[in-house]
Short mmCIF file of C-alpha atoms and ligand atoms in Angstrom, two decimals:
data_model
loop_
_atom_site.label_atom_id
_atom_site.label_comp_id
_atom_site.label_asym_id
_atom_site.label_seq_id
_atom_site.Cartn_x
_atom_site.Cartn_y
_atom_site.Cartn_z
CA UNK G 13 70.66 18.20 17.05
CA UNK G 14 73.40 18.85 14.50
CA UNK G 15 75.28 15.80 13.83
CA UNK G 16 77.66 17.39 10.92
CA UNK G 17 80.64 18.94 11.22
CA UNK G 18 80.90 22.01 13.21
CA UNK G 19 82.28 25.36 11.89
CA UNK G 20 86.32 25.79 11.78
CA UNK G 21 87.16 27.62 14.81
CA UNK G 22 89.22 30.54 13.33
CA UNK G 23 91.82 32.61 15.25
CA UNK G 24 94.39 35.63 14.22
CA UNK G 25 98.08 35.09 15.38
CA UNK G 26 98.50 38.05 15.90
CA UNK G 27 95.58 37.99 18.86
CA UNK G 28 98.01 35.99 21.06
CA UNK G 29 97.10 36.47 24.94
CA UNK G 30 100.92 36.29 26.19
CA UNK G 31 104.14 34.79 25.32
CA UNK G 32 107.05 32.90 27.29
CA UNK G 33 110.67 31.51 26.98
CA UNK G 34 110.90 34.46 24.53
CA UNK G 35 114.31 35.50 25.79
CA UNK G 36 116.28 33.84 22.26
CA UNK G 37 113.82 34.33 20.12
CA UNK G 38 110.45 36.47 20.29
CA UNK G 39 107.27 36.62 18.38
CA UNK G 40 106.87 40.09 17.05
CA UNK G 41 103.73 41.78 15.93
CA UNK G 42 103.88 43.22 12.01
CA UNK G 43 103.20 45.55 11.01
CA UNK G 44 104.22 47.06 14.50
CA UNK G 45 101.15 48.55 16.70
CA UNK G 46 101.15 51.57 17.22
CA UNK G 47 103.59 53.27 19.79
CA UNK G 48 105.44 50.31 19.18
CA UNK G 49 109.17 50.52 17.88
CA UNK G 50 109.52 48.58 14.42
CA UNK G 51 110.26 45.66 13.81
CA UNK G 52 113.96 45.76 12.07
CA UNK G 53 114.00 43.64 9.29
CA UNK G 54 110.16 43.48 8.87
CA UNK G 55 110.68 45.44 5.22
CA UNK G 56 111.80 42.19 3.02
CA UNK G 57 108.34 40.66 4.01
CA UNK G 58 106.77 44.34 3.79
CA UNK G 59 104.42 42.44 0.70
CA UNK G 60 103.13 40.01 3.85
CA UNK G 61 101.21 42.25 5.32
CA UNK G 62 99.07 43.22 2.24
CA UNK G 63 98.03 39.19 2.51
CA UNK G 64 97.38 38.44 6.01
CA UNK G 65 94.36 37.94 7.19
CA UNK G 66 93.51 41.00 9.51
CA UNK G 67 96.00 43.27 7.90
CA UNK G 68 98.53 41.88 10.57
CA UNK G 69 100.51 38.74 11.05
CA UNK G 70 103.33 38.08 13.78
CA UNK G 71 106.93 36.76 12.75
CA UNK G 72 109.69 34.69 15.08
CA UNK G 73 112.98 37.18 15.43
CA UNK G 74 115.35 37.46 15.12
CA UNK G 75 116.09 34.29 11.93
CA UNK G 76 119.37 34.08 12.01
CA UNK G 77 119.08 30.75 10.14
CA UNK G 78 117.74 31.87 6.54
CA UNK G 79 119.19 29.37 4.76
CA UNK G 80 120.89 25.66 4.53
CA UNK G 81 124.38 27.55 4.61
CA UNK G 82 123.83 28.94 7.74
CA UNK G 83 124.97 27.42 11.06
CA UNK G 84 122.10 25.42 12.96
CA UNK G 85 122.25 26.51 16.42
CA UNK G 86 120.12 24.25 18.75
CA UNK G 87 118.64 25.77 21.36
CA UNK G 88 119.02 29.39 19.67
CA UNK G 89 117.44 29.19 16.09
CA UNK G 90 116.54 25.75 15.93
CA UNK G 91 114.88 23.68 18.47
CA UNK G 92 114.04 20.30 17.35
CA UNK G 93 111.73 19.74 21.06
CA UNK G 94 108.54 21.19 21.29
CA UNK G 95 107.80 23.90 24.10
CA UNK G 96 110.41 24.55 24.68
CA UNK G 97 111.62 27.94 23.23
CA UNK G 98 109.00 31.18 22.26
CA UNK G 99 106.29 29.59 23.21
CA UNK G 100 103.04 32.06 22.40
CA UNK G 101 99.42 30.99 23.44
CA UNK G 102 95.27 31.56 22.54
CA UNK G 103 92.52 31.67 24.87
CA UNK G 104 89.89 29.17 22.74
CA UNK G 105 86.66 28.19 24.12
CA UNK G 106 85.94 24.42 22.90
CA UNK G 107 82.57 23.41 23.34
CA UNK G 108 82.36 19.88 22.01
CA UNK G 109 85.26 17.33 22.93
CA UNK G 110 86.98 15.52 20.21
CA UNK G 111 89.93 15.47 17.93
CA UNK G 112 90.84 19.04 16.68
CA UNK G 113 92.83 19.08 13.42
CA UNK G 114 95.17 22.26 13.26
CA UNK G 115 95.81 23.81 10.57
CA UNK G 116 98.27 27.48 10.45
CA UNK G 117 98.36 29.78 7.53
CA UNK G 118 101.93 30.42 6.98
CA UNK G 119 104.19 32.05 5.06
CA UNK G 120 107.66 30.93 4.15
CA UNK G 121 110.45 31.86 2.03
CA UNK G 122 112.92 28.98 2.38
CA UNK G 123 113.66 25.87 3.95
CA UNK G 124 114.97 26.97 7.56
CA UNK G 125 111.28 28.82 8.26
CA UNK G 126 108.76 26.48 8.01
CA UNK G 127 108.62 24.42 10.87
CA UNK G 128 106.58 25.21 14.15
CA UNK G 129 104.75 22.87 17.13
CA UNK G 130 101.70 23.11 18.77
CA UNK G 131 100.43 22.03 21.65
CA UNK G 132 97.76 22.76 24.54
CA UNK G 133 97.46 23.79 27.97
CA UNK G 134 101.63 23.25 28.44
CA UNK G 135 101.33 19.52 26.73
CA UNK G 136 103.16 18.93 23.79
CA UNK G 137 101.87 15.77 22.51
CA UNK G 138 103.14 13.94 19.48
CA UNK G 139 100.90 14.81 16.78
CA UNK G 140 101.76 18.67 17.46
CA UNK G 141 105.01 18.38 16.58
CA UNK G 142 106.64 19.26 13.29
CA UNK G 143 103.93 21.35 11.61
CA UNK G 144 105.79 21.41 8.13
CA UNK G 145 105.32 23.86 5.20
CA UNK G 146 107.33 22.77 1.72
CA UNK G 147 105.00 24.19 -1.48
CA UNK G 148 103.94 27.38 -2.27
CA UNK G 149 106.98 29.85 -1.23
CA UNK G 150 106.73 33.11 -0.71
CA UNK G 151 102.72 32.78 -0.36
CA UNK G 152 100.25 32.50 2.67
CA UNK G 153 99.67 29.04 2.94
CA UNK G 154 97.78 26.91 5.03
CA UNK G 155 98.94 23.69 5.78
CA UNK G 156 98.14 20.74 8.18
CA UNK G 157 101.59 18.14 7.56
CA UNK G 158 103.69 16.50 10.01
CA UNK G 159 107.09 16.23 9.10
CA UNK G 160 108.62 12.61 9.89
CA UNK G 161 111.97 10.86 8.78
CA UNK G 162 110.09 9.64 5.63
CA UNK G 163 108.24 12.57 4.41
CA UNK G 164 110.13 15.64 5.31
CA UNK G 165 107.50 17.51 3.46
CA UNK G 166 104.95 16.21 6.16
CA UNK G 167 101.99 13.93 6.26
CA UNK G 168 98.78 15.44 5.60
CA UNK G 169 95.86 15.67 8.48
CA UNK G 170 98.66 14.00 11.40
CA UNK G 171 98.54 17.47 12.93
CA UNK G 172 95.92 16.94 15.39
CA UNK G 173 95.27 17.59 19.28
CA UNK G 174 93.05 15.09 21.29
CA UNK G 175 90.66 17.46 23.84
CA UNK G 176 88.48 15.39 26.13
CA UNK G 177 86.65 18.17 28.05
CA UNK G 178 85.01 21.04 27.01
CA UNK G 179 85.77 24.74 28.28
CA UNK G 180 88.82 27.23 27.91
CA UNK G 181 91.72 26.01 26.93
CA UNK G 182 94.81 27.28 25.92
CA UNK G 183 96.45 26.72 22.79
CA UNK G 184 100.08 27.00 22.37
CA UNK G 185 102.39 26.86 19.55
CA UNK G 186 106.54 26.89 20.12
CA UNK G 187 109.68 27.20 18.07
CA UNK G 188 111.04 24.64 15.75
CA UNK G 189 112.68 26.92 13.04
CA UNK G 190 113.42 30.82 13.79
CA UNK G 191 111.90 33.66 11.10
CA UNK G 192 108.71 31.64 11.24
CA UNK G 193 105.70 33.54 10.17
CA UNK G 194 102.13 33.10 10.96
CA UNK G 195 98.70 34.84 10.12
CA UNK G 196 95.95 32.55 11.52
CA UNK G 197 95.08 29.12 12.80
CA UNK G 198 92.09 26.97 12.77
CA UNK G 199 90.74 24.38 14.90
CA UNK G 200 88.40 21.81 12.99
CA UNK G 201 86.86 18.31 13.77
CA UNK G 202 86.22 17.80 10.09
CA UNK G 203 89.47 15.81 8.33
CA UNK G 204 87.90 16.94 5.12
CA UNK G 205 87.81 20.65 5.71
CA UNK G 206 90.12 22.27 3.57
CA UNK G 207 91.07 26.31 4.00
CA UNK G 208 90.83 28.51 1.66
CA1 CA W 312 115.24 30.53 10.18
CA1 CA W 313 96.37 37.88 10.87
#
């Protein structure tokens, strides 16, 4: 028996198995697939792509909030409740119960496109909410912070989800900010693993 740490489960965004409450905002696939139409303002992250894990990343459109400046609109491109809006989902197979840290590799370029949940099988529990991304702009990141009224940056490692049983579940991350962008996530047991 192997009592360590297992592996990081590892998963592409872009592999999503279906998407709902997408009629606001939508999770779109870039670079485009083929056949598909392109995505319209997918050229000011065109440098993204070269980065992503996969060759391929997916992006919340449209982001009508880019900046402070612009006019928070809850329930269009802001939504401050988890599962609620563009809510996108992954088949994962968990084998051995316990408490999953998640961490997303993400890539922001401000301050109003950094913030997603996560939840699983249509729970949003507390520790999903407010994945938070502050350093490294304009990079593929991975991160694992939960912002709170103290630390908007986030807390480290308080991004966790609690799974009791094994088999498939699904997980399932929503909208907090719109223009988010995402490459991969990982599930891990280990608080000490630490991405790439
Ligand atoms: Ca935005
Ligand atoms: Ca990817």
């Amino acid at each position: 028996m192997n009592a360590g740490p297992q592996a990081p489960i590892v998963v592409e965004a872009e592999s999503f198995s279906g998407q709902r409450e997408d009629d606001v905002r939508q999770w779109h696939v870039i670079p485009a697939p083929d056949g598909a139409p392109a995505v319209a303002d997918a050229d000011q992250r065109k440098q993204a792509a070269e980065g992503a894990s996969n060759g391929s990343y997916i992006r919340l459109l449209p982001d009508t909030r880019r900046t402070h400046g612009d006019k928070l609109i809850r329930g269009e491109n802001f939504s401050p409740e988890a599962g609620k809006m563009a809510i996108i989902s992954y088949s994962v197979h968990i084998e051995t119960p316990g408490r999953y840290y998640v961490w997303v590799r993400a890539f922001s370029t401000g301050s109003e496109d950094n913030g997603i949940h996560v939840g699983i099988d249509g729970e949003w529990p507390e520790h999903g909410q407010r994945m938070q991304w502050c350093q490294g702009k304009n990079t593929w990141r991975w991160q694992c912070a939960q912002r709170t009224e103290k630390q908007h940056c986030g807390v480290p490692m308080e991004i966790y989800l609690d799974i009791e049983t094994p088999g498939k579940k699904m997980i399932e991350f929503s909208m907090r900010e719109d223009g988010f962008t995402m490459d991969q996530f990982l599930l891990t047991t280990d608080k000490n693993f630490r991405p790439e």
